[in-house]
Amino acid sequence: MADDTNGRVKLVMGQIEQLIQGLLASHEGEHRAVHSVDAGPRSVLSSRESREESTPSAPPSDPHLVPEPAPAPCARRVEPPKTKPVQFQPESSIASQRSLLSSGVEEEEEEDDTTGFKLGLSWTKRHQELGKYRINSKGTKTISTTIAVVYDISHSRPSNWRRFWAAGVAAVLFWDCISIPLLALSFHEPWVMELLRIIFWTLSLPMFWTSRSISCSYADLISLGNVLLEVVLLILLICAAVAGSSPSVHVQFLLRGPEILRLRHSSEIDAFRGLSRIFARWNRGELRRLKVRAAWNVFSTIVMCLIGLHWLTCAWFASGRASDGWVHTEGPSDFMDLSTLEQYRVTLEWAISRIPPSKTTDNVLLTSQTDRGLALSATAMILLMVSMFTSIVTNDLSDIRRVQRQQGEADCQLSDFLETFPVSWALERQLKGYLKQTVKRVYLPSKRDIALLLPELLHGQLFAESFGAVIGRHQMLAGLMVKYPSFQRDLCMKGLEDWTVAPNEALFSPGLFCQRMLFVAFNFVLYKRGSMVTHAERSNPLSARTWTLPRGSSWLNLGTGVSGVRGVVPDRKVSKDSAVLRVVPRHWLCEACLWTNWHYLGYAVAGTCTSLLCLSPEQLLSISAGHAELSAELMIHARLFLHALNEMDETELSDVHHIVA
């Protein structure tokens, strides 16, 4: 009996709770209506009073009873509401809130049914979750959907003035290596060159001082020593310029010779380090990189040998001018009467003739002790340099042969198979062409490989800067990365996936379901709507139209009917009628797959050594989960994108069109 009573009580309480929830829902609906808040209760009260005054008294039920006269109407006093309203738990209104939200979503879905492209199911669920968040956080948190100002994210590059300074240092050091030894031949450079050198090194003094901390440290002492040394060298240079050609050769060497100490800056010049980056950018792949490195080693070794031979020639000239030098004993009789250029030529021939080890006996029999020491030292230095040069070249050639042998194993295996099972010449060429393209493919380390090499902080910073520069031209993503720095890190580390494709590899074809948005990181992608990219178009990619976006683009209304929506950005105006588009780095394909169900409309073929970044809608949803403001801005972009997409003609749809910036 007690159980039945408890069940009835629970049933009654449940009905009361449902009634309260219904009252709350109706109250919220009335509150949202556009009516005056103060006039509402007064109008209801006045209507009730008018109905009570106009309603006649009911006739008596018993005819024998005399009805009592009705009391005279008097002014009624309205009781003020209680100061303590009834308190409701927040949980009691969740059902009503959900019903209101679901009804609103259903209305939006009914409106979307009339359009061609609809919002994806995952984004629709995210919109519902976002609506729940807005209702639950009402009065406590405001969601901002204002589009932030967009900045173009680009690679961080050194300033131009620092590049010019590095190039100037390299030029001055190279000229010093040539002009200072020529002092032995009484060569004096023009005063303009001396003035320019003084001005340049004076302006370069601030570059040698790098303050690292306030307290005195080892780095500060090194910087202070560099500055003091540069000041001393500058004073000696000014003294040499003021003295001119009047001092003797020994004094000129004392004033100008210490400038050779500035060669210590050669390893710190940014221009030299920038060359390696440029060569690495132009020559991707292990084999090409090894060939370029071998060529650079040979070139640098030859340049150093020529500079060393120049110094050796000038040293032989200075040694031969002595009273017992080779000029007076074994040189031509009219050597001192020759011109400077002829004297340099004769001295160069003498220096080269004394280098071979077979001349060691003759070198020992020279009259001057300085000549004997110089000849033996030159022979030893040449032997050392030749051995180093041979070692460097041999190592480079062995590395090149190793890579070529590894890449040629597949061709050898195919040749052995075709010798046993011969096929037609056309098929054999096709097979060997495919192997040749596969060999040229560049295998870059993946994100996981880099993550194993670097700590979490460094590889996170690496991906955020490198990948962020690739997607920085997409204005929506760039704006969110500027506004939410954590979004940039999560997007680059968790969302974007790198993809290095083989040369001329097909990326997609019409009709297939699109699952990823593609960003071109390196080289290019050829795209053609409707038909396949032919072999002739692949072999001549420069004939295609280049699809680029203007820098500094913003959210504008370009006649699409929706504020904040951009029309399709046209191609660059060129005199090419090709139907193939060349998508260059920092541009993208298939953005529509992020917001709706999208099928490819054309063909896309990669260029040589093309690298891509891929972004799927699932990854973008996972990154934005739990971030209401970020999701709100993504939803705004998605609806604007789909609205502009639906207003386009079907013939204008493409996989590379730029709908919303």
mmCIF file with all atom_site columns, C-alpha atoms in Angstrom, residues 51 116 217 225 247 257 261 297 341 395-396 419 440 443 489 492 506 536 557 597 600-601 612 617:
data_model
loop_
_atom_site.group_PDB
_atom_site.id
_atom_site.type_symbol
_atom_site.label_atom_id
_atom_site.label_alt_id
_atom_site.label_comp_id
_atom_site.label_asym_id
_atom_site.label_entity_id
_atom_site.label_seq_id
_atom_site.pdbx_PDB_ins_code
_atom_site.Cartn_x
_atom_site.Cartn_y
_atom_site.Cartn_z
_atom_site.occupancy
_atom_site.B_iso_or_equiv
_atom_site.pdbx_formal_charge
_atom_site.auth_seq_id
_atom_site.auth_comp_id
_atom_site.auth_asym_id
_atom_site.auth_atom_id
_atom_site.pdbx_PDB_model_num
ATOM 1  C CA . ARG A 1 51  ? -14.566 41.799  -17.425 1.00 0.00 ? 51  ARG A CA 1
ATOM 2  C CA . GLY A 1 116 ? 21.755  22.776  -53.534 1.00 0.00 ? 116 GLY A CA 1
ATOM 3  C CA . SER A 1 217 ? 79.729  37.219  -19.037 1.00 0.00 ? 217 SER A CA 1
ATOM 4  C CA . GLY A 1 225 ? 87.188  42.154  -27.605 1.00 0.00 ? 225 GLY A CA 1
ATOM 5  C CA . PRO A 1 247 ? 106.201 54.746  -46.263 1.00 0.00 ? 247 PRO A CA 1
ATOM 6  C CA . GLY A 1 257 ? 98.554  43.367  -42.873 1.00 0.00 ? 257 GLY A CA 1
ATOM 7  C CA . LEU A 1 261 ? 92.290  39.143  -39.133 1.00 0.00 ? 261 LEU A CA 1
ATOM 8  C CA . ASN A 1 297 ? 83.431  21.654  -52.861 1.00 0.00 ? 297 ASN A CA 1
ATOM 9  C CA . LEU A 1 341 ? 102.359 43.033  -64.700 1.00 0.00 ? 341 LEU A CA 1
ATOM 10 C CA . ASN A 1 395 ? 84.147  10.980  -50.814 1.00 0.00 ? 395 ASN A CA 1
ATOM 11 C CA . ASP A 1 396 ? 81.668  12.988  -52.866 1.00 0.00 ? 396 ASP A CA 1
ATOM 12 C CA . GLU A 1 419 ? 65.525  -10.684 -70.735 1.00 0.00 ? 419 GLU A CA 1
ATOM 13 C CA . LYS A 1 440 ? 63.246  10.986  -58.947 1.00 0.00 ? 440 LYS A CA 1
ATOM 14 C CA . TYR A 1 443 ? 61.263  11.100  -49.781 1.00 0.00 ? 443 TYR A CA 1
ATOM 15 C CA . ARG A 1 489 ? 49.637  25.191  -32.995 1.00 0.00 ? 489 ARG A CA 1
ATOM 16 C CA . CYS A 1 492 ? 49.698  22.608  -37.675 1.00 0.00 ? 492 CYS A CA 1
ATOM 17 C CA . ALA A 1 506 ? 47.495  11.859  -60.316 1.00 0.00 ? 506 ALA A CA 1
ATOM 18 C CA . ALA A 1 536 ? 51.864  17.424  -73.529 1.00 0.00 ? 536 ALA A CA 1
ATOM 19 C CA . ASN A 1 557 ? 30.693  42.376  -50.786 1.00 0.00 ? 557 ASN A CA 1
ATOM 20 C CA . ASN A 1 597 ? 29.659  16.625  -49.222 1.00 0.00 ? 597 ASN A CA 1
ATOM 21 C CA . TYR A 1 600 ? 35.714  16.084  -57.481 1.00 0.00 ? 600 TYR A CA 1
ATOM 22 C CA . LEU A 1 601 ? 34.877  17.994  -60.645 1.00 0.00 ? 601 LEU A CA 1
ATOM 23 C CA . LEU A 1 612 ? 51.191  19.023  -50.191 1.00 0.00 ? 612 LEU A CA 1
ATOM 24 C CA . PRO A 1 617 ? 36.870  18.008  -41.920 1.00 0.00 ? 617 PRO A CA 1
#
